[in-house]
Short mmCIF file of N, CA, C and O in Angstrom, two decimals:
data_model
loop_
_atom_site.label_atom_id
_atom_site.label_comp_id
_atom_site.label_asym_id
_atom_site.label_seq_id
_atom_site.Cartn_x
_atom_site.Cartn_y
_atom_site.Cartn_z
N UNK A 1 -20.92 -13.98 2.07
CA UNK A 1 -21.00 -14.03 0.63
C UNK A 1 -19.80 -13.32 0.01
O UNK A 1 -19.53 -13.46 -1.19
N UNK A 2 -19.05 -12.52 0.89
CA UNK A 2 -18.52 -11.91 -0.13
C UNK A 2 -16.60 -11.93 0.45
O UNK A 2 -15.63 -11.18 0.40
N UNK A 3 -16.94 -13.23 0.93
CA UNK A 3 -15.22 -13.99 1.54
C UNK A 3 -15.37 -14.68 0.76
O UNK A 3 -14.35 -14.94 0.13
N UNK A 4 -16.63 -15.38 0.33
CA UNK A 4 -17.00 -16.50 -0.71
C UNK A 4 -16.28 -16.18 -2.31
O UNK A 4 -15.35 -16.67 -2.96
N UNK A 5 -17.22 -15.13 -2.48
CA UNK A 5 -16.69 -14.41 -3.94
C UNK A 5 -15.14 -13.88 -3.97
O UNK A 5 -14.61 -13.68 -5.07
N UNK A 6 -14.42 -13.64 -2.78
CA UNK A 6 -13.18 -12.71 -3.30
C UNK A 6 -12.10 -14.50 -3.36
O UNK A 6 -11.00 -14.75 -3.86
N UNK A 7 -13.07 -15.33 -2.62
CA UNK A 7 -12.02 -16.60 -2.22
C UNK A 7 -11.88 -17.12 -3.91
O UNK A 7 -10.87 -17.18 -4.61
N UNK A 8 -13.29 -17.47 -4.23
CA UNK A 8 -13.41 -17.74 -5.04
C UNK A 8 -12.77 -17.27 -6.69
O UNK A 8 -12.32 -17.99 -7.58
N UNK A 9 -13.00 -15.48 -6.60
CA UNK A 9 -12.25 -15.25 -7.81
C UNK A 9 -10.57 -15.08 -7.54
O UNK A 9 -9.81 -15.06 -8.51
N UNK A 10 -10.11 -14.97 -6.35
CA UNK A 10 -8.52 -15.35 -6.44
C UNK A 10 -8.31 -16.93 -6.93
O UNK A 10 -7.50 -17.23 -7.81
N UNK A 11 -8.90 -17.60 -6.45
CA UNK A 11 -8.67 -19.18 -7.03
C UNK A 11 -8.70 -19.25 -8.52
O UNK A 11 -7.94 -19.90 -9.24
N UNK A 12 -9.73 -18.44 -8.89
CA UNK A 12 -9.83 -18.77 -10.69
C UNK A 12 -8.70 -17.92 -11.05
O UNK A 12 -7.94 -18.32 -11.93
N UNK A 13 -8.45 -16.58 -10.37
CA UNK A 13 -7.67 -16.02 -11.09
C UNK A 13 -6.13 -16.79 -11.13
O UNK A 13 -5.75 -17.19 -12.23
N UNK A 14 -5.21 -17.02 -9.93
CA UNK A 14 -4.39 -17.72 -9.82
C UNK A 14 -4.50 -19.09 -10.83
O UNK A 14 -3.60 -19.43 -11.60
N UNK A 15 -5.60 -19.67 -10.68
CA UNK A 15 -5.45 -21.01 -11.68
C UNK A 15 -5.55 -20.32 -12.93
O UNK A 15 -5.30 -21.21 -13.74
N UNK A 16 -5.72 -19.53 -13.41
CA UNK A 16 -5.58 -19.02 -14.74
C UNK A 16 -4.21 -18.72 -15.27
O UNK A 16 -3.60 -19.13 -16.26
N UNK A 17 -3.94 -17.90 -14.33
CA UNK A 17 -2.45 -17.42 -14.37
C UNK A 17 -1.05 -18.71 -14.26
O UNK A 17 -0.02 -18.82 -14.93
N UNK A 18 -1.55 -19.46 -13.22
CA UNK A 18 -0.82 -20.60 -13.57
C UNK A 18 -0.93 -21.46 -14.87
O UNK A 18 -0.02 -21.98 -15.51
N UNK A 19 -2.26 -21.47 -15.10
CA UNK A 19 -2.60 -22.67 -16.07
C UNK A 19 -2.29 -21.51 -17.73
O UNK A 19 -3.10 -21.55 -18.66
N UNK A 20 -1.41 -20.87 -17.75
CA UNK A 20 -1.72 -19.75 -18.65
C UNK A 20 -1.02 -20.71 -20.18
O UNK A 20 -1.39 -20.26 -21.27
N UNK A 21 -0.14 -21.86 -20.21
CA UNK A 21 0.48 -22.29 -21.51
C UNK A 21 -0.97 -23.09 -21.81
O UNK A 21 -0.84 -23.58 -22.93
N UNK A 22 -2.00 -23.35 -21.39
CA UNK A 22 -3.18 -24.21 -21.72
C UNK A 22 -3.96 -23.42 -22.61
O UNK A 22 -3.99 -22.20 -22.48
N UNK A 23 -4.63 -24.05 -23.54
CA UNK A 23 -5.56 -22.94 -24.32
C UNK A 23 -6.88 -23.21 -23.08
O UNK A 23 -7.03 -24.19 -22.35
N UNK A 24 -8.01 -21.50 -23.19
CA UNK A 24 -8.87 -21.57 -22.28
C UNK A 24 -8.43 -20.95 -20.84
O UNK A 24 -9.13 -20.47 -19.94
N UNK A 25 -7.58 -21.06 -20.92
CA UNK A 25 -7.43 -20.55 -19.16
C UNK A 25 -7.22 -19.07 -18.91
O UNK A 25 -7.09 -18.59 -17.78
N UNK A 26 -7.20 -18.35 -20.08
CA UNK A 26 -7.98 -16.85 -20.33
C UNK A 26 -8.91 -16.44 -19.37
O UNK A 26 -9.07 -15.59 -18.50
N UNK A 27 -9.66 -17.81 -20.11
CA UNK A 27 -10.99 -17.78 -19.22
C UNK A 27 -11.16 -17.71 -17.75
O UNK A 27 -12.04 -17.08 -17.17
N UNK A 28 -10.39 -18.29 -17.32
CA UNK A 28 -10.28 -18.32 -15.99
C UNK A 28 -9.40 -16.89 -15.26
O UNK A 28 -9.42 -16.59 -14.06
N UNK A 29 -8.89 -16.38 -16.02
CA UNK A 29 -8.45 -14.98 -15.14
C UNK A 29 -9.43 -14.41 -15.45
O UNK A 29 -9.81 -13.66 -14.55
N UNK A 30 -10.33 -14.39 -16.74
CA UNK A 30 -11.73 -13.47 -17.03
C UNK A 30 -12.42 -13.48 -15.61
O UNK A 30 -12.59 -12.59 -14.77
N UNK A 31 -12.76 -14.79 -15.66
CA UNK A 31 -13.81 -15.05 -14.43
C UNK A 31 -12.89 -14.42 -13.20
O UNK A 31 -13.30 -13.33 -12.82
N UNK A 32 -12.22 -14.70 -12.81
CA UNK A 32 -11.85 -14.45 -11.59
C UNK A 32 -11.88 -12.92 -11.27
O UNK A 32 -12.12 -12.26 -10.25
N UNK A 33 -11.52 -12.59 -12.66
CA UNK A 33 -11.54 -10.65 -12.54
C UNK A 33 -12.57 -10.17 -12.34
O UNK A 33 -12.77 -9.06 -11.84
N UNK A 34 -13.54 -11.14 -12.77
CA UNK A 34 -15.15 -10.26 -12.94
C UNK A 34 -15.52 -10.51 -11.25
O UNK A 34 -15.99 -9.62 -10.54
N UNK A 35 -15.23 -11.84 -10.80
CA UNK A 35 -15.76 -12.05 -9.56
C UNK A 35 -15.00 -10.72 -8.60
O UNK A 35 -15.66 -9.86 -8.01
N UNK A 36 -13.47 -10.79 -8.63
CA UNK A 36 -13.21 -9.46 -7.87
C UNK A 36 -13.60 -8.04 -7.63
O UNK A 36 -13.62 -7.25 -6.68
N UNK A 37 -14.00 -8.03 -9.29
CA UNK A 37 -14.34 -6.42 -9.50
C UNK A 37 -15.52 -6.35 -8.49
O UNK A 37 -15.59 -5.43 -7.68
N UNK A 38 -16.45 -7.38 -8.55
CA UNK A 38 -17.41 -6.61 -7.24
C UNK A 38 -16.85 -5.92 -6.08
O UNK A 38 -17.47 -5.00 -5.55
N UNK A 39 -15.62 -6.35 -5.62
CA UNK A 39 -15.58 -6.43 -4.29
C UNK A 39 -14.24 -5.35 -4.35
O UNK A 39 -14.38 -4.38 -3.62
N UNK A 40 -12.98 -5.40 -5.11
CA UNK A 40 -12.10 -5.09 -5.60
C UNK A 40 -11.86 -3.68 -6.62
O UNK A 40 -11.62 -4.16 -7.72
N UNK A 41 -11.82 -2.17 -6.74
CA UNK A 41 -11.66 -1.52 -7.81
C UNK A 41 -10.36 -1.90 -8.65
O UNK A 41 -10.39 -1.86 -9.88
N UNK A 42 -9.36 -2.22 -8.03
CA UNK A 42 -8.07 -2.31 -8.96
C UNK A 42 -8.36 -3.17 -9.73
O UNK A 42 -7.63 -3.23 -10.72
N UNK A 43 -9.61 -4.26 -9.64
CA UNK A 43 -9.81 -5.67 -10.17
C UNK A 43 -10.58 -4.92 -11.51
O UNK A 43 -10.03 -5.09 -12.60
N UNK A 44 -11.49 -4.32 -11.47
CA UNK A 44 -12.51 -3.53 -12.05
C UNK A 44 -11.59 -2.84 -13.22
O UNK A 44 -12.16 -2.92 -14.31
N UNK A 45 -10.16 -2.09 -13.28
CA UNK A 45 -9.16 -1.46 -13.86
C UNK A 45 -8.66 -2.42 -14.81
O UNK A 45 -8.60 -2.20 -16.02
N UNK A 46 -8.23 -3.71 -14.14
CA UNK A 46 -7.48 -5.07 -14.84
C UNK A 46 -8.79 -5.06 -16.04
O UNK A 46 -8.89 -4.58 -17.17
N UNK A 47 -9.51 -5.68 -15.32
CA UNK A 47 -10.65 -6.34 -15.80
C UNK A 47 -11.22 -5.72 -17.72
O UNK A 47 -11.56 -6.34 -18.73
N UNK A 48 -11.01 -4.08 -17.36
CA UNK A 48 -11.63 -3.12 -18.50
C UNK A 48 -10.62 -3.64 -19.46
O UNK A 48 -10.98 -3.89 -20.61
N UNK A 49 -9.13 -3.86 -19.00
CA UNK A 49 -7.83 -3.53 -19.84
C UNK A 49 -7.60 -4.55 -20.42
O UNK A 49 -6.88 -4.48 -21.42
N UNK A 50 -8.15 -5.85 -19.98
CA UNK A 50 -8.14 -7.51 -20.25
C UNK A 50 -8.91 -7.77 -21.84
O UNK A 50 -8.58 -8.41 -22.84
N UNK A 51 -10.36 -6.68 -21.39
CA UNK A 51 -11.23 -6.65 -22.03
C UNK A 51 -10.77 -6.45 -23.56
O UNK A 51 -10.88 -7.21 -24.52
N UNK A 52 -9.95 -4.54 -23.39
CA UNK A 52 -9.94 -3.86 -24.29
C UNK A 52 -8.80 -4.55 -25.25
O UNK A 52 -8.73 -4.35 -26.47
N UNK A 53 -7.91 -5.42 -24.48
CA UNK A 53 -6.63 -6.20 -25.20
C UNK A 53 -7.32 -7.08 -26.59
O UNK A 53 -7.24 -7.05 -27.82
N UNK A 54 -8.18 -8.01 -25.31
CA UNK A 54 -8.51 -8.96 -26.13
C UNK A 54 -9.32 -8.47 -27.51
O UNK A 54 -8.96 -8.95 -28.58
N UNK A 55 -10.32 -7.59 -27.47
CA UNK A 55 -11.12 -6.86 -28.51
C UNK A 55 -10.41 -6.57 -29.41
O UNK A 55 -10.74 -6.91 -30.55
N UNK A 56 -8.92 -5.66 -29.13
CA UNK A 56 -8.08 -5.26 -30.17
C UNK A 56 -7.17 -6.70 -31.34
O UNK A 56 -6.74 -6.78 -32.49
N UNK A 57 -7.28 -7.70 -29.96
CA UNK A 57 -5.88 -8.68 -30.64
C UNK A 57 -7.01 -9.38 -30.99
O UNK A 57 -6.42 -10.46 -31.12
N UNK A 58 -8.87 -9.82 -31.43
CA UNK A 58 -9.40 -10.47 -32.29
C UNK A 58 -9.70 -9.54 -33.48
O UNK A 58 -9.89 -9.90 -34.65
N UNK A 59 -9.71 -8.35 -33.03
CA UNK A 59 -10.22 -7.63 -34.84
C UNK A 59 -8.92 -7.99 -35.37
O UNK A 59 -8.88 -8.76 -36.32
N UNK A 60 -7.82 -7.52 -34.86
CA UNK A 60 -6.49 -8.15 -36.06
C UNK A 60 -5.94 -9.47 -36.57
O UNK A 60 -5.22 -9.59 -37.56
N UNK A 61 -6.51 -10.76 -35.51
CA UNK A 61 -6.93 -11.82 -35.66
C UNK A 61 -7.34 -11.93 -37.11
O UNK A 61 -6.67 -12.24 -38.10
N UNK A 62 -9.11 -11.47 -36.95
CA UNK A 62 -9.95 -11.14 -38.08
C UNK A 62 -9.34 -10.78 -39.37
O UNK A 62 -9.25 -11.45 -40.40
N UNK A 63 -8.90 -9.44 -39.07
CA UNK A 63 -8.37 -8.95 -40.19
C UNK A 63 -6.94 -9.59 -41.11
O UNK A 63 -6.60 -9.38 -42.27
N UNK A 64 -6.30 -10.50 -39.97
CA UNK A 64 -5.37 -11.21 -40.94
C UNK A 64 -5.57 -12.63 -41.42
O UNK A 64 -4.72 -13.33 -41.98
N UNK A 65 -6.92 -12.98 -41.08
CA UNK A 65 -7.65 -14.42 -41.74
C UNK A 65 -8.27 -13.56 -43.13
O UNK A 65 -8.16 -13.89 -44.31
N UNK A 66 -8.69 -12.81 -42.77
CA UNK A 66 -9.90 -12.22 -44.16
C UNK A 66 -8.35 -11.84 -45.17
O UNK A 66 -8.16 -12.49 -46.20
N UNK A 67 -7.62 -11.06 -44.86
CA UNK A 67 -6.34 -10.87 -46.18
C UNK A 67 -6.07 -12.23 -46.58
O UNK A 67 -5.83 -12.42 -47.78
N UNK A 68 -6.07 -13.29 -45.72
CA UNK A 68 -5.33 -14.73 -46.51
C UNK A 68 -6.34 -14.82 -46.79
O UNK A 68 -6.33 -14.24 -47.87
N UNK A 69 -7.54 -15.19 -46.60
CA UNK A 69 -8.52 -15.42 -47.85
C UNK A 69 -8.39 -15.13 -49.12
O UNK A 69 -8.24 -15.85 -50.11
N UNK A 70 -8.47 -13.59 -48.94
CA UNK A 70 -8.95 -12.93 -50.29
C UNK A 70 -7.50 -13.20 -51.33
O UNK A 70 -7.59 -13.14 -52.56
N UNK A 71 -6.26 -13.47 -50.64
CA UNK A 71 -5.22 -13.98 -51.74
C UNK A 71 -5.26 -14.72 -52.74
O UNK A 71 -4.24 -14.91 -53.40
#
């Protein structure tokens, strides 16, 4: 099970990373990170930092749709 899972999240992660000019394929290093972190701590490190990116770059997302609104 767990040649399965590390096989498995290098594949998503690599196809993510390749497929990275596609919209969605985020997704696919997400997944692949989460599948490693079981098995992987450095994956577990990526994984938090992936997290904390993305959280930061949608509140400012957010916050610069809501200013063009309110113009």
């Amino acid at each position: 099970m767990r040649a399965l899972r590390l096989t498995l999240g290098a594949l998503l992660f690599a196809g993510g990373i390749i497929l990275t000019l596609l919209p969605g394929s985020i997704l696919l290093v997400i997944g692949g990170l989460v599948l490693l972190s079981y098995d992987w701590p450095k994956a577990r490190g990526w994984l938090k930092y992936s997290q904390k990116t993305m959280t930061v770059s949608a509140r400012k997302v957010d916050r610069f749709l809501l200013m063009r609104k309110l113009r």
